[in-house]
Structure formats: structure tokens, C-alpha cells
Amino acid sequence: MTTRRNLLGALALTLLPNPARPDDALAAAIRAAIGDIEPIDAGIELRLPAIAENGAQVPLSVLVDSPMTQEDHVTTIHVFATANPTPGIASFHLFPGLARAEIQTRIRVAEAQSIIVLARHNNGRVYRTSARVAVTRGGCLS
Amino acid sequence: MTTPLPGTPRIRIPARARPGEVIEIRTLLDHPMETGLRHDNSPAPPRNMLARLEIRRDTTPIFAADLRNGTAANPFHVLWVRMETTATFTATWTDEHGRTAATSARVLVG
């Protein structure tokens, strides 16, 4: 027999595993960026320190394999945090006037996590990579 | 008319380049990128975020960035362009209230 207490318990268990993980927000942000396209795990060099001393200023470098010609270029590079309070870091729009599909910036890393990079090419293909970063001092909400 | 942003917009670029040379462009704007969020729900300053950076070569866009919470304070971006002719590069930052800051630099080719 199903009692109200059992039901509540089952509900609590369902909700428990990810109390603070913004997995749904991450999935929604990725969907908003690339829709239903299935990314290919290749073609991107992502450089991040393995351990960042200051999570408020973590250097990030992304280099996508592309000739950056009018016919064949990267249009957008999306960067997502998997364990920050919000997943969005930035989206970079690239034009064929760039010498290469490379961008360097500094990001916020609240706690140890993976950073996901998606690169959309003008032929519609999307490539993906990710890298782990740990922080000595969390950077989002100092 | 847009209201100017406080902070000094900077673009660092070589003054001269040889034809075909790839040069590095560095841009920086002093800005707190305050998300208004705190871990422990303690009081935070009101949200104050840049939303976008656009870089043009003369009038042609070459790069733009939509900046979100995970972008660090004092947003710093580096990119590379191949120089064939003399050009002026302009970087324009816009915050979530539509305020802007811009700076330009000319690269002489030859």
C-alpha cells in the first residue's frame, strides 16, 4: 500500500542526488546554443591550468582546427561551466577576417569541474571538447 | 546617444605590420562583471555585467563575444588577424543597460 509518507520519501530520493548541480541548466544552455546537433569529439585544443590558484581569473585558450576562409570557417565557440552557479561563460562569434580560430580569455571557476567547449563551423557541424580544472580558491562569488 | 561606461577601454596591437603578417590583438576593459550572486545568499552588490564585445576591422566585424556570468572581471580577450592592408581596429563593449565604451588603433602595413 502506498502511503503519503512513502510517496514523500520516494519524491525526496528522486530529488536528492543533485540538489545544487545545475545539470538541467547546463543541458538547456547547450540546447539553446546548438539545438539537437550531435557534437563530434575532435578538432579543438582547449588549454586550461590543471589547478588554478585564483578561480576568479583562470586563463582559458581555445584553438579550433579551421583554415578560417570564407568557404570554411568557425562561426561560434561556446564555453560552458559544468559546476558554476550558472553554466554560461561566453559565446564567441568568429569571422573569416581572423587568422585562425583561436581565442584567449579569463574565466571564473567556482569549484573543481569540467569546462565544455563547443565549436560550430559554417558547414553546420559542431565539435566538442572538455577539460578538468581544479581551483585553490573558488572564483565565482568571492 | 548612449551613456559611456566608466573604465578605460584598451586595445593593444602593433603599430606596423608586414604584408601577410599575423598580428595579435589584445583588448581589456576595467569592469567588475558583478553577477549579484553569492554562495551563501549574503548581500551582494546589484548586478552589473558587460553583455557584449565587438571588434571591427574598419567597418567589418571580425569578432564578437556574448559575455555571461562565467567571464572574469576586467574582461580580457586575445585574437589574431592576418594583415594585408593598413586598417583601423575598433573594440566596443556594451553592458546589460546598453552603456558602451570603445577604443580604436591603427595598424600600418607596408
GROMACS .gro file of N, CA, C and O in nm, chain A residues 52-59 106-110 135 137-142, chain B residues 70-73:
model
   96
   52ALA      N    1   4.403   2.591  -1.081
   52ALA     CA    2   4.409   2.738  -1.087
   52ALA      C    3   4.417   2.791  -0.945
   52ALA      O    4   4.340   2.749  -0.859
   53GLU      N    5   4.512   2.881  -0.921
   53GLU     CA    6   4.526   2.936  -0.786
   53GLU      C    7   4.408   3.025  -0.752
   53GLU      O    8   4.353   3.019  -0.642
   54ASN      N    9   4.371   3.111  -0.847
   54ASN     CA   10   4.263   3.205  -0.823
   54ASN      C   11   4.149   3.178  -0.921
   54ASN      O   12   4.159   3.206  -1.039
   55GLY      N   13   4.041   3.122  -0.867
   55GLY     CA   14   3.928   3.086  -0.953
   55GLY      C   15   3.859   3.206  -1.017
   55GLY      O   16   3.780   3.190  -1.110
   56ALA      N   17   3.887   3.326  -0.968
   56ALA     CA   18   3.824   3.446  -1.024
   56ALA      C   19   3.885   3.486  -1.157
   56ALA      O   20   3.824   3.560  -1.233
   57GLN      N   21   4.009   3.441  -1.184
   57GLN     CA   22   4.079   3.479  -1.306
   57GLN      C   23   4.155   3.357  -1.358
   57GLN      O   24   4.273   3.340  -1.327
   58VAL      N   25   4.088   3.271  -1.431
   58VAL     CA   26   4.151   3.150  -1.482
   58VAL      C   27   4.174   3.165  -1.632
   58VAL      O   28   4.078   3.185  -1.707
   59PRO      N   29   4.300   3.159  -1.678
   59PRO     CA   30   4.324   3.175  -1.821
   59PRO      C   31   4.271   3.057  -1.901
   59PRO      O   32   4.286   2.941  -1.861
  106ARG      N   33   3.981   3.507  -1.989
  106ARG     CA   34   3.990   3.463  -1.849
  106ARG      C   35   3.850   3.436  -1.799
  106ARG      O   36   3.758   3.514  -1.825
  107ILE      N   37   3.837   3.324  -1.726
  107ILE     CA   38   3.704   3.282  -1.682
  107ILE      C   39   3.698   3.267  -1.531
  107ILE      O   40   3.800   3.272  -1.462
  108ARG      N   41   3.575   3.250  -1.481
  108ARG     CA   42   3.552   3.225  -1.339
  108ARG      C   43   3.523   3.077  -1.317
  108ARG      O   44   3.442   3.018  -1.389
  109VAL      N   45   3.589   3.020  -1.217
  109VAL     CA   46   3.569   2.879  -1.185
  109VAL      C   47   3.538   2.869  -1.036
  109VAL      O   48   3.623   2.897  -0.953
  110ALA      N   49   3.413   2.834  -1.002
  110ALA     CA   50   3.368   2.835  -0.863
  110ALA      C   51   3.427   2.719  -0.783
  110ALA      O   52   3.456   2.732  -0.665
  135VAL      N   53   4.047   2.434  -0.852
  135VAL     CA   54   4.083   2.568  -0.804
  135VAL      C   55   4.124   2.564  -0.658
  135VAL      O   56   4.068   2.489  -0.578
  137ARG      N   57   4.125   2.853  -0.481
  137ARG     CA   58   4.029   2.946  -0.421
  137ARG      C   59   3.921   2.972  -0.525
  137ARG      O   60   3.948   3.021  -0.632
  138GLY      N   61   3.796   2.936  -0.492
  138GLY     CA   62   3.685   2.947  -0.586
  138GLY      C   63   3.664   3.090  -0.629
  138GLY      O   64   3.682   3.183  -0.552
  139GLY      N   65   3.620   3.108  -0.756
  139GLY     CA   66   3.623   3.241  -0.813
  139GLY      C   67   3.491   3.307  -0.842
  139GLY      O   68   3.488   3.423  -0.876
  140CYS      N   69   3.380   3.236  -0.828
  140CYS     CA   70   3.259   3.299  -0.878
  140CYS      C   71   3.206   3.403  -0.783
  140CYS      O   72   3.158   3.507  -0.822
  141LEU      N   73   3.210   3.374  -0.655
  141LEU     CA   74   3.129   3.452  -0.562
  141LEU      C   75   3.212   3.495  -0.444
  141LEU      O   76   3.176   3.476  -0.330
  142SER      N   77   3.327   3.553  -0.474
  142SER     CA   78   3.417   3.593  -0.366
  142SER      C   79   3.359   3.710  -0.288
  142SER      O   80   3.277   3.782  -0.338
  212GLY      N   81   3.018   3.356  -1.625
  212GLY     CA   82   3.147   3.292  -1.606
  212GLY      C   83   3.264   3.368  -1.664
  212GLY      O   84   3.378   3.322  -1.655
  213THR      N   85   3.240   3.485  -1.725
  213THR     CA   86   3.351   3.567  -1.773
  213THR      C   87   3.408   3.645  -1.655
  213THR      O   88   3.334   3.704  -1.577
  214ALA      N   89   3.542   3.643  -1.643
  214ALA     CA   90   3.607   3.707  -1.528
  214ALA      C   91   3.594   3.859  -1.534
  214ALA      O   92   3.569   3.917  -1.640
  215ALA      N   93   3.612   3.923  -1.418
  215ALA     CA   94   3.616   4.068  -1.410
  215ALA      C   95   3.727   4.121  -1.501
  215ALA      O   96   3.825   4.051  -1.528
   0.00000   0.00000   0.00000
